[in-house]
Amino acid sequence: MKPDQLQLAMFSIHSSPIGELGTKNTGGMSVYIRELARELGSRGHRVDIYTRLNGTGHHQIMDLYENVRLIHLSAGNNGYVQKLALYYYLADFFRALEKFKNQQNLRYDLIHSHYWLSGRLGSWVQERWNIPHIVMFHTLGVVKNIVGLAEQEPDLRLATERKLAQTCQRILAPTAMEKQNLIKFYNAADEKIGVVPCGVNLDLFHPQDKKAARQLLGFDENTAIALYVGRFDPIKGIDRLLKAVARLRRHQRMQLVVVGGDGPETDEFQNLQHLAHQLGVQDAVTFLGRIEQKKLPPYYSAADVLVIPSHYESFGLVGLESLACGTPVVSTRVGAMSAILQNGRAGLLVDNAESVSLANSIAAIFARQRAGEFSAARVRPVVCQFGWENVASGIIEEYGAVFKDPAPEAVSKAPARASCR
Ligand code: UDP
């Protein structure tokens, strides 16, 4: 029987939802967990998000939002541990979790785990607490390996994901493509997978006047500006974006603004800067480092186009954020962008992700911007259905699907608003 107010245990072991967005292990997944939890909490559901204490000095229990707590538990040395090595601390974490739950006399209806490491923990908890377990993988190791750019994901990850796909009660996939991948590569049962997109905070990501945004940020008024926002990871394809800039610069004045990364001392940062020098585009590329999410909207509004040059995205939140700010997107056929951009209304899809195709598409958007084709009134409505109110309603329905009894009103009748103020 499903209660009116769900008590949810969410697991995000390797990455804290309040970590620094845009750095190595902290990106869209953290945003997703935060925003979803906030929306669930505002509807009266109670959410405890468990993460690993990671030398941050945070209190064990933090109240994040109404009805939402972030709980830090010990596993291993409580300091930095490489992501894969964390697997071997999961048993520690499980023990700490059991102890905490018993001490606090907690009871949960449902587990929602994020990423394969937390999914592994979730499968133990599912057995011990005898409650349903919903998994969101966020990325799939098998697909990353097919793309084959970064270090190969270990067999341990692939085997764990495959097993989880068989044993959990339900899987949330953010796109139909991810669902197909789960069926194809992990033999997951079709009927077990619910497709619910990721969301965007439509109140935060709102169009601003481009000229005013450029003045605020000190950007030139008359230069065409392309923007990249995200982590620095080979899978993101920033190198081919730099190569595209080298081509574009032969024909027009432009600037690429790059937001994200772990800072100028890191190899990733230095490699990209080195490439920009090699290509002779160092003066056309500005690396700004990571920027707090709440400060990002003027960057999106100041740009003529956001570029997603990725080899793989499970979803691609930055695309939604840019569109919500009224700025068109050029993207490879990844994540949700394949569907959202397919009619050309709000940007362009690049079929062949070579730098020449990227450059042509960016140039085409610059030209259409000069012709005044992209107003916020044209672009923003494309993402109105992705507001968190709507997305959370879809996820709550998926939660309901794991309970056998019919859903009581309070849970099933979540509002389905498509608000785009
Ligand atoms: N982000 C941020 N500051 C930065 C870089 C990125 O706040 O400097 C946020 C961005 O707003 C987005 C998220 O990080 O919400 C990246 O999510 P996305 O799905 O695009 O990529 P992922 O990190 O999941 O690969």
mmCIF file of N, CA and C in Angstrom, residues 44-160:
data_model
loop_
_atom_site.group_PDB
_atom_site.id
_atom_site.type_symbol
_atom_site.label_atom_id
_atom_site.label_comp_id
_atom_site.label_asym_id
_atom_site.label_seq_id
_atom_site.Cartn_x
_atom_site.Cartn_y
_atom_site.Cartn_z
ATOM 1 N N GLY A 44 4.955 17.695 0.268
ATOM 2 C CA GLY A 44 4.671 16.972 1.510
ATOM 3 C C GLY A 44 5.343 15.624 1.626
ATOM 4 N N HIS A 45 6.054 15.186 0.589
ATOM 5 C CA HIS A 45 6.824 13.949 0.723
ATOM 6 C C HIS A 45 8.078 14.260 1.527
ATOM 7 N N ARG A 46 8.591 13.255 2.226
ATOM 8 C CA ARG A 46 9.801 13.489 3.029
ATOM 9 C C ARG A 46 10.972 12.769 2.376
ATOM 10 N N VAL A 47 12.038 13.509 2.168
ATOM 11 C CA VAL A 47 13.178 12.956 1.430
ATOM 12 C C VAL A 47 14.449 13.073 2.272
ATOM 13 N N ASP A 48 15.106 11.947 2.481
ATOM 14 C CA ASP A 48 16.446 11.953 3.066
ATOM 15 C C ASP A 48 17.427 11.565 1.966
ATOM 16 N N ILE A 49 18.368 12.457 1.673
ATOM 17 C CA ILE A 49 19.390 12.156 0.660
ATOM 18 C C ILE A 49 20.658 11.767 1.406
ATOM 19 N N TYR A 50 21.140 10.569 1.130
ATOM 20 C CA TYR A 50 22.358 10.106 1.806
ATOM 21 C C TYR A 50 23.561 10.259 0.891
ATOM 22 N N THR A 51 24.607 10.856 1.432
ATOM 23 C CA THR A 51 25.848 10.961 0.673
ATOM 24 C C THR A 51 27.025 10.689 1.598
ATOM 25 N N ARG A 52 28.185 10.533 1.000
ATOM 26 C CA ARG A 52 29.357 10.189 1.818
ATOM 27 C C ARG A 52 30.025 11.455 2.348
ATOM 28 N N LEU A 53 30.387 11.375 3.612
ATOM 29 C CA LEU A 53 31.175 12.457 4.205
ATOM 30 C C LEU A 53 32.501 12.499 3.455
ATOM 31 N N ASN A 54 32.855 13.641 2.931
ATOM 32 C CA ASN A 54 34.016 13.667 2.042
ATOM 33 C C ASN A 54 34.907 14.867 2.385
ATOM 34 N N GLY A 55 35.291 14.929 3.627
ATOM 35 C CA GLY A 55 36.211 15.985 4.057
ATOM 36 C C GLY A 55 35.637 17.385 3.942
ATOM 37 N N THR A 56 34.320 17.489 3.862
ATOM 38 C CA THR A 56 33.737 18.801 3.618
ATOM 39 C C THR A 56 33.436 19.562 4.904
ATOM 40 N N GLY A 57 33.459 18.842 6.037
ATOM 41 C CA GLY A 57 33.179 19.492 7.309
ATOM 42 C C GLY A 57 31.711 19.858 7.500
ATOM 43 N N HIS A 58 30.850 19.292 6.666
ATOM 44 C CA HIS A 58 29.427 19.573 6.849
ATOM 45 C C HIS A 58 28.883 18.853 8.086
ATOM 46 N N HIS A 59 27.808 19.401 8.652
ATOM 47 C CA HIS A 59 27.103 18.698 9.733
ATOM 48 C C HIS A 59 26.567 17.375 9.199
ATOM 49 N N GLN A 60 26.403 16.407 10.104
ATOM 50 C CA GLN A 60 25.902 15.115 9.623
ATOM 51 C C GLN A 60 24.527 15.264 8.973
ATOM 52 N N ILE A 61 23.671 16.049 9.626
ATOM 53 C CA ILE A 61 22.321 16.228 9.064
ATOM 54 C C ILE A 61 22.156 17.693 8.675
ATOM 55 N N MET A 62 21.800 17.917 7.436
ATOM 56 C CA MET A 62 21.547 19.305 6.988
ATOM 57 C C MET A 62 20.126 19.382 6.447
ATOM 58 N N ASP A 63 19.410 20.404 6.892
ATOM 59 C CA ASP A 63 18.090 20.634 6.301
ATOM 60 C C ASP A 63 18.293 21.411 5.010
ATOM 61 N N LEU A 64 17.939 20.787 3.882
ATOM 62 C CA LEU A 64 18.163 21.471 2.594
ATOM 63 C C LEU A 64 16.964 22.318 2.198
ATOM 64 N N TYR A 65 15.804 21.710 2.222
ATOM 65 C CA TYR A 65 14.556 22.391 1.853
ATOM 66 C C TYR A 65 13.464 21.853 2.771
ATOM 67 N N GLU A 66 12.282 22.386 2.586
ATOM 68 C CA GLU A 66 11.141 21.876 3.348
ATOM 69 C C GLU A 66 11.037 20.353 3.145
ATOM 70 N N ASN A 67 11.074 19.606 4.234
ATOM 71 C CA ASN A 67 10.941 18.137 4.217
ATOM 72 C C ASN A 67 12.114 17.401 3.560
ATOM 73 N N VAL A 68 13.186 18.095 3.300
ATOM 74 C CA VAL A 68 14.333 17.444 2.632
ATOM 75 C C VAL A 68 15.585 17.603 3.496
ATOM 76 N N ARG A 69 16.211 16.457 3.804
ATOM 77 C CA ARG A 69 17.458 16.504 4.577
ATOM 78 C C ARG A 69 18.584 15.871 3.767
ATOM 79 N N LEU A 70 19.784 16.384 3.973
ATOM 80 C CA LEU A 70 20.982 15.760 3.398
ATOM 81 C C LEU A 70 21.736 15.143 4.560
ATOM 82 N N ILE A 71 22.013 13.844 4.446
ATOM 83 C CA ILE A 71 22.648 13.136 5.565
ATOM 84 C C ILE A 71 24.012 12.599 5.129
ATOM 85 N N HIS A 72 25.033 13.006 5.863
ATOM 86 C CA HIS A 72 26.400 12.572 5.554
ATOM 87 C C HIS A 72 26.765 11.382 6.440
ATOM 88 N N LEU A 73 27.223 10.311 5.810
ATOM 89 C CA LEU A 73 27.663 9.147 6.579
ATOM 90 C C LEU A 73 29.103 8.805 6.224
ATOM 91 N N SER A 74 29.753 8.132 7.156
ATOM 92 C CA SER A 74 31.156 7.763 6.976
ATOM 93 C C SER A 74 31.296 6.498 6.149
ATOM 94 N N ALA A 75 32.285 6.515 5.279
ATOM 95 C CA ALA A 75 32.697 5.284 4.605
ATOM 96 C C ALA A 75 34.150 5.468 4.253
ATOM 97 N N GLY A 76 35.001 4.612 4.825
ATOM 98 C CA GLY A 76 36.432 4.743 4.544
ATOM 99 C C GLY A 76 37.027 5.887 5.332
ATOM 100 N N ASN A 77 37.914 6.628 4.680
ATOM 101 C CA ASN A 77 38.709 7.616 5.416
ATOM 102 C C ASN A 77 38.022 8.975 5.572
ATOM 103 N N ASN A 78 36.839 9.091 5.042
ATOM 104 C CA ASN A 78 36.095 10.368 5.076
ATOM 105 C C ASN A 78 36.767 11.472 4.272
ATOM 106 N N GLY A 79 37.808 11.127 3.552
ATOM 107 C CA GLY A 79 38.452 12.118 2.682
ATOM 108 C C GLY A 79 38.202 11.740 1.237
ATOM 109 N N TYR A 80 39.054 12.261 0.344
ATOM 110 C CA TYR A 80 38.855 11.981 -1.072
ATOM 111 C C TYR A 80 39.147 10.508 -1.377
ATOM 112 N N VAL A 81 38.270 9.890 -2.089
ATOM 113 C CA VAL A 81 38.496 8.525 -2.565
ATOM 114 C C VAL A 81 38.106 8.506 -4.030
ATOM 115 N N GLN A 82 38.934 7.872 -4.863
ATOM 116 C CA GLN A 82 38.588 7.787 -6.287
ATOM 117 C C GLN A 82 37.252 7.082 -6.455
ATOM 118 N N LYS A 83 36.552 7.495 -7.486
ATOM 119 C CA LYS A 83 35.178 7.006 -7.666
ATOM 120 C C LYS A 83 35.092 5.479 -7.627
ATOM 121 N N LEU A 84 35.945 4.818 -8.386
ATOM 122 C CA LEU A 84 35.859 3.365 -8.460
ATOM 123 C C LEU A 84 36.202 2.721 -7.121
ATOM 124 N N ALA A 85 37.187 3.293 -6.431
ATOM 125 C CA ALA A 85 37.604 2.726 -5.144
ATOM 126 C C ALA A 85 36.469 2.777 -4.130
ATOM 127 N N LEU A 86 35.560 3.683 -4.358
ATOM 128 C CA LEU A 86 34.417 3.833 -3.451
ATOM 129 C C LEU A 86 33.578 2.561 -3.383
ATOM 130 N N TYR A 87 33.631 1.807 -4.463
ATOM 131 C CA TYR A 87 32.869 0.548 -4.495
ATOM 132 C C TYR A 87 33.207 -0.301 -3.276
ATOM 133 N N TYR A 88 34.489 -0.281 -2.911
ATOM 134 C CA TYR A 88 34.941 -1.158 -1.830
ATOM 135 C C TYR A 88 34.604 -0.589 -0.446
ATOM 136 N N TYR A 89 34.072 0.614 -0.423
ATOM 137 C CA TYR A 89 33.625 1.204 0.847
ATOM 138 C C TYR A 89 32.107 1.145 1.004
ATOM 139 N N LEU A 90 31.447 0.585 0.003
ATOM 140 C CA LEU A 90 29.985 0.602 0.066
ATOM 141 C C LEU A 90 29.451 -0.202 1.257
ATOM 142 N N ALA A 91 30.175 -1.280 1.590
ATOM 143 C CA ALA A 91 29.727 -2.101 2.726
ATOM 144 C C ALA A 91 29.819 -1.274 4.015
ATOM 145 N N ASP A 92 30.867 -0.483 4.145
ATOM 146 C CA ASP A 92 31.018 0.430 5.300
ATOM 147 C C ASP A 92 29.824 1.376 5.360
ATOM 148 N N PHE A 93 29.527 1.923 4.194
ATOM 149 C CA PHE A 93 28.440 2.900 4.125
ATOM 150 C C PHE A 93 27.122 2.244 4.531
ATOM 151 N N PHE A 94 26.941 1.033 4.068
ATOM 152 C CA PHE A 94 25.713 0.297 4.378
ATOM 153 C C PHE A 94 25.573 0.098 5.888
ATOM 154 N N ARG A 95 26.690 -0.244 6.532
ATOM 155 C CA ARG A 95 26.653 -0.426 7.992
ATOM 156 C C ARG A 95 26.316 0.896 8.694
ATOM 157 N N ALA A 96 26.942 1.970 8.219
ATOM 158 C CA ALA A 96 26.684 3.292 8.825
ATOM 159 C C ALA A 96 25.221 3.688 8.626
ATOM 160 N N LEU A 97 24.687 3.329 7.487
ATOM 161 C CA LEU A 97 23.297 3.653 7.173
ATOM 162 C C LEU A 97 22.339 2.898 8.106
ATOM 163 N N GLU A 98 22.611 1.610 8.277
ATOM 164 C CA GLU A 98 21.770 0.787 9.154
ATOM 165 C C GLU A 98 21.776 1.349 10.575
ATOM 166 N N LYS A 99 22.976 1.708 11.025
ATOM 167 C CA LYS A 99 23.126 2.225 12.383
ATOM 168 C C LYS A 99 22.336 3.532 12.525
ATOM 169 N N PHE A 100 22.510 4.398 11.558
ATOM 170 C CA PHE A 100 21.833 5.702 11.608
ATOM 171 C C PHE A 100 20.318 5.516 11.609
ATOM 172 N N LYS A 101 19.865 4.657 10.730
ATOM 173 C CA LYS A 101 18.411 4.436 10.608
ATOM 174 C C LYS A 101 17.839 3.894 11.929
ATOM 175 N N ASN A 102 18.556 2.968 12.536
ATOM 176 C CA ASN A 102 18.059 2.390 13.784
ATOM 177 C C ASN A 102 18.097 3.411 14.920
ATOM 178 N N GLN A 103 19.216 4.143 14.999
ATOM 179 C CA GLN A 103 19.328 5.163 16.063
ATOM 180 C C GLN A 103 18.216 6.194 15.954
ATOM 181 N N GLN A 104 17.909 6.569 14.740
ATOM 182 C CA GLN A 104 16.925 7.643 14.519
ATOM 183 C C GLN A 104 15.502 7.116 14.376
ATOM 184 N N ASN A 105 15.408 5.780 14.402
ATOM 185 C CA ASN A 105 14.089 5.154 14.296
ATOM 186 C C ASN A 105 13.363 5.568 13.001
ATOM 187 N N LEU A 106 14.074 5.456 11.899
ATOM 188 C CA LEU A 106 13.519 5.914 10.618
ATOM 189 C C LEU A 106 12.848 4.747 9.885
ATOM 190 N N ARG A 107 11.942 5.122 9.028
ATOM 191 C CA ARG A 107 11.245 4.123 8.205
ATOM 192 C C ARG A 107 11.063 4.744 6.819
ATOM 193 N N TYR A 108 11.300 3.958 5.796
ATOM 194 C CA TYR A 108 11.151 4.493 4.435
ATOM 195 C C TYR A 108 10.213 3.608 3.620
ATOM 196 N N ASP A 109 9.589 4.244 2.613
ATOM 197 C CA ASP A 109 8.698 3.508 1.713
ATOM 198 C C ASP A 109 9.415 3.077 0.442
ATOM 199 N N LEU A 110 10.451 3.831 0.089
ATOM 200 C CA LEU A 110 11.000 3.690 -1.262
ATOM 201 C C LEU A 110 12.463 4.143 -1.290
ATOM 202 N N ILE A 111 13.251 3.452 -2.102
ATOM 203 C CA ILE A 111 14.640 3.878 -2.328
ATOM 204 C C ILE A 111 14.742 4.414 -3.754
ATOM 205 N N HIS A 112 15.371 5.552 -3.901
ATOM 206 C CA HIS A 112 15.684 6.070 -5.234
ATOM 207 C C HIS A 112 17.186 6.281 -5.268
ATOM 208 N N SER A 113 17.881 5.437 -6.024
ATOM 209 C CA SER A 113 19.345 5.558 -6.039
ATOM 210 C C SER A 113 19.820 6.134 -7.364
ATOM 211 N N HIS A 114 20.959 6.817 -7.287
ATOM 212 C CA HIS A 114 21.485 7.551 -8.435
ATOM 213 C C HIS A 114 22.905 7.093 -8.755
ATOM 214 N N TYR A 115 23.079 6.620 -10.014
ATOM 215 C CA TYR A 115 24.387 6.165 -10.500
ATOM 216 C C TYR A 115 24.629 4.749 -9.985
ATOM 217 N N TRP A 116 25.505 4.045 -10.674
ATOM 218 C CA TRP A 116 25.631 2.610 -10.393
ATOM 219 C C TRP A 116 26.160 2.308 -9.002
ATOM 220 N N LEU A 117 27.040 3.177 -8.479
ATOM 221 C CA LEU A 117 27.596 2.905 -7.147
ATOM 222 C C LEU A 117 26.503 2.953 -6.091
ATOM 223 N N SER A 118 25.684 3.984 -6.166
ATOM 224 C CA SER A 118 24.574 4.089 -5.217
ATOM 225 C C SER A 118 23.549 2.997 -5.485
ATOM 226 N N GLY A 119 23.422 2.616 -6.738
ATOM 227 C CA GLY A 119 22.501 1.527 -7.081
ATOM 228 C C GLY A 119 22.904 0.234 -6.394
ATOM 229 N N ARG A 120 24.232 -0.014 -6.331
ATOM 230 C CA ARG A 120 24.716 -1.240 -5.667
ATOM 231 C C ARG A 120 24.319 -1.231 -4.192
ATOM 232 N N LEU A 121 24.538 -0.075 -3.565
ATOM 233 C CA LEU A 121 24.121 0.072 -2.171
ATOM 234 C C LEU A 121 22.605 -0.131 -2.071
ATOM 235 N N GLY A 122 21.896 0.508 -2.991
ATOM 236 C CA GLY A 122 20.438 0.418 -2.979
ATOM 237 C C GLY A 122 19.934 -1.013 -3.066
ATOM 238 N N SER A 123 20.681 -1.867 -3.782
ATOM 239 C CA SER A 123 20.206 -3.248 -3.919
ATOM 240 C C SER A 123 20.342 -4.005 -2.596
ATOM 241 N N TRP A 124 21.386 -3.697 -1.823
ATOM 242 C CA TRP A 124 21.492 -4.315 -0.479
ATOM 243 C C TRP A 124 20.352 -3.808 0.407
ATOM 244 N N VAL A 125 20.143 -2.507 0.344
ATOM 245 C CA VAL A 125 19.132 -1.898 1.212
ATOM 246 C C VAL A 125 17.745 -2.433 0.845
ATOM 247 N N GLN A 126 17.514 -2.561 -0.440
ATOM 248 C CA GLN A 126 16.240 -3.099 -0.929
ATOM 249 C C GLN A 126 15.955 -4.458 -0.278
ATOM 250 N N GLU A 127 16.987 -5.295 -0.197
ATOM 251 C CA GLU A 127 16.799 -6.618 0.391
ATOM 252 C C GLU A 127 16.591 -6.534 1.890
ATOM 253 N N ARG A 128 17.420 -5.711 2.545
ATOM 254 C CA ARG A 128 17.371 -5.649 4.011
ATOM 255 C C ARG A 128 16.083 -4.977 4.501
ATOM 256 N N TRP A 129 15.699 -3.908 3.871
ATOM 257 C CA TRP A 129 14.525 -3.165 4.352
ATOM 258 C C TRP A 129 13.235 -3.637 3.688
ATOM 259 N N ASN A 130 13.407 -4.441 2.665
ATOM 260 C CA ASN A 130 12.255 -5.000 1.956
ATOM 261 C C ASN A 130 11.302 -3.918 1.429
ATOM 262 N N ILE A 131 11.867 -2.956 0.765
ATOM 263 C CA ILE A 131 11.066 -1.891 0.133
ATOM 264 C C ILE A 131 11.515 -1.738 -1.321
ATOM 265 N N PRO A 132 10.658 -1.159 -2.165
ATOM 266 C CA PRO A 132 11.015 -1.049 -3.584
ATOM 267 C C PRO A 132 12.198 -0.120 -3.834
ATOM 268 N N HIS A 133 12.877 -0.428 -4.915
ATOM 269 C CA HIS A 133 14.116 0.291 -5.267
ATOM 270 C C HIS A 133 14.012 0.775 -6.717
ATOM 271 N N ILE A 134 14.106 2.089 -6.870
ATOM 272 C CA ILE A 134 14.112 2.679 -8.211
ATOM 273 C C ILE A 134 15.511 3.213 -8.497
ATOM 274 N N VAL A 135 16.009 2.899 -9.667
ATOM 275 C CA VAL A 135 17.373 3.326 -10.018
ATOM 276 C C VAL A 135 17.331 4.309 -11.180
ATOM 277 N N MET A 136 18.158 5.333 -11.072
ATOM 278 C CA MET A 136 18.425 6.220 -12.208
ATOM 279 C C MET A 136 19.929 6.140 -12.426
ATOM 280 N N PHE A 137 20.337 5.707 -13.609
ATOM 281 C CA PHE A 137 21.775 5.470 -13.827
ATOM 282 C C PHE A 137 22.551 6.756 -14.145
ATOM 283 N N HIS A 138 21.863 7.705 -14.745
ATOM 284 C CA HIS A 138 22.472 8.988 -15.162
ATOM 285 C C HIS A 138 23.421 8.838 -16.357
ATOM 286 N N THR A 139 24.369 7.915 -16.305
ATOM 287 C CA THR A 139 25.072 7.530 -17.541
ATOM 288 C C THR A 139 25.228 6.022 -17.507
ATOM 289 N N LEU A 140 25.414 5.419 -18.666
ATOM 290 C CA LEU A 140 25.590 3.966 -18.729
ATOM 291 C C LEU A 140 27.035 3.655 -19.128
ATOM 292 N N GLY A 141 27.673 2.813 -18.304
ATOM 293 C CA GLY A 141 29.072 2.464 -18.572
ATOM 294 C C GLY A 141 29.245 1.879 -19.960
ATOM 295 N N VAL A 142 28.319 1.043 -20.367
ATOM 296 C CA VAL A 142 28.453 0.360 -21.655
ATOM 297 C C VAL A 142 28.461 1.370 -22.803
ATOM 298 N N VAL A 143 27.654 2.405 -22.693
ATOM 299 C CA VAL A 143 27.599 3.404 -23.776
ATOM 300 C C VAL A 143 28.884 4.246 -23.774
ATOM 301 N N LYS A 144 29.357 4.567 -22.576
ATOM 302 C CA LYS A 144 30.613 5.320 -22.498
ATOM 303 C C LYS A 144 31.740 4.535 -23.175
ATOM 304 N N ASN A 145 31.737 3.217 -22.967
ATOM 305 C CA ASN A 145 32.788 2.399 -23.579
ATOM 306 C C ASN A 145 32.656 2.333 -25.089
ATOM 307 N N ILE A 146 31.431 2.342 -25.572
ATOM 308 C CA ILE A 146 31.241 2.317 -27.033
ATOM 309 C C ILE A 146 31.771 3.621 -27.629
ATOM 310 N N VAL A 147 31.495 4.721 -26.943
ATOM 311 C CA VAL A 147 32.033 6.007 -27.401
ATOM 312 C C VAL A 147 33.563 5.939 -27.386
ATOM 313 N N GLY A 148 34.085 5.288 -26.312
ATOM 314 C CA GLY A 148 35.493 4.919 -26.292
ATOM 315 C C GLY A 148 36.498 6.058 -26.204
ATOM 316 N N LEU A 149 36.133 7.149 -25.580
ATOM 317 C CA LEU A 149 37.062 8.275 -25.533
ATOM 318 C C LEU A 149 37.923 8.306 -24.288
ATOM 319 N N ALA A 150 37.241 8.191 -23.159
ATOM 320 C CA ALA A 150 37.970 8.272 -21.896
ATOM 321 C C ALA A 150 38.473 6.862 -21.560
ATOM 322 N N GLU A 151 39.037 6.732 -20.371
ATOM 323 C CA GLU A 151 39.430 5.418 -19.905
ATOM 324 C C GLU A 151 38.221 4.491 -19.949
ATOM 325 N N GLN A 152 38.445 3.240 -20.305
ATOM 326 C CA GLN A 152 37.330 2.298 -20.363
ATOM 327 C C GLN A 152 36.696 2.127 -18.972
ATOM 328 N N GLU A 153 35.400 2.107 -18.941
ATOM 329 C CA GLU A 153 34.696 1.826 -17.688
ATOM 330 C C GLU A 153 34.927 0.354 -17.364
ATOM 331 N N PRO A 154 35.198 0.023 -16.099
ATOM 332 C CA PRO A 154 35.565 -1.356 -15.753
ATOM 333 C C PRO A 154 34.393 -2.337 -15.880
ATOM 334 N N ASP A 155 34.753 -3.608 -16.042
ATOM 335 C CA ASP A 155 33.724 -4.657 -16.115
ATOM 336 C C ASP A 155 32.841 -4.635 -14.879
ATOM 337 N N LEU A 156 33.449 -4.280 -13.740
ATOM 338 C CA LEU A 156 32.690 -4.230 -12.486
ATOM 339 C C LEU A 156 31.472 -3.308 -12.642
ATOM 340 N N ARG A 157 31.695 -2.154 -13.260
ATOM 341 C CA ARG A 157 30.571 -1.222 -13.449
ATOM 342 C C ARG A 157 29.521 -1.831 -14.383
ATOM 343 N N LEU A 158 29.990 -2.395 -15.489
ATOM 344 C CA LEU A 158 29.050 -2.943 -16.467
ATOM 345 C C LEU A 158 28.233 -4.079 -15.859
ATOM 346 N N ALA A 159 28.940 -4.959 -15.112
ATOM 347 C CA ALA A 159 28.243 -6.104 -14.510
ATOM 348 C C ALA A 159 27.253 -5.618 -13.459
ATOM 349 N N THR A 160 27.656 -4.597 -12.692
ATOM 350 C CA THR A 160 26.763 -4.082 -11.646
ATOM 351 C C THR A 160 25.527 -3.448 -12.279
#
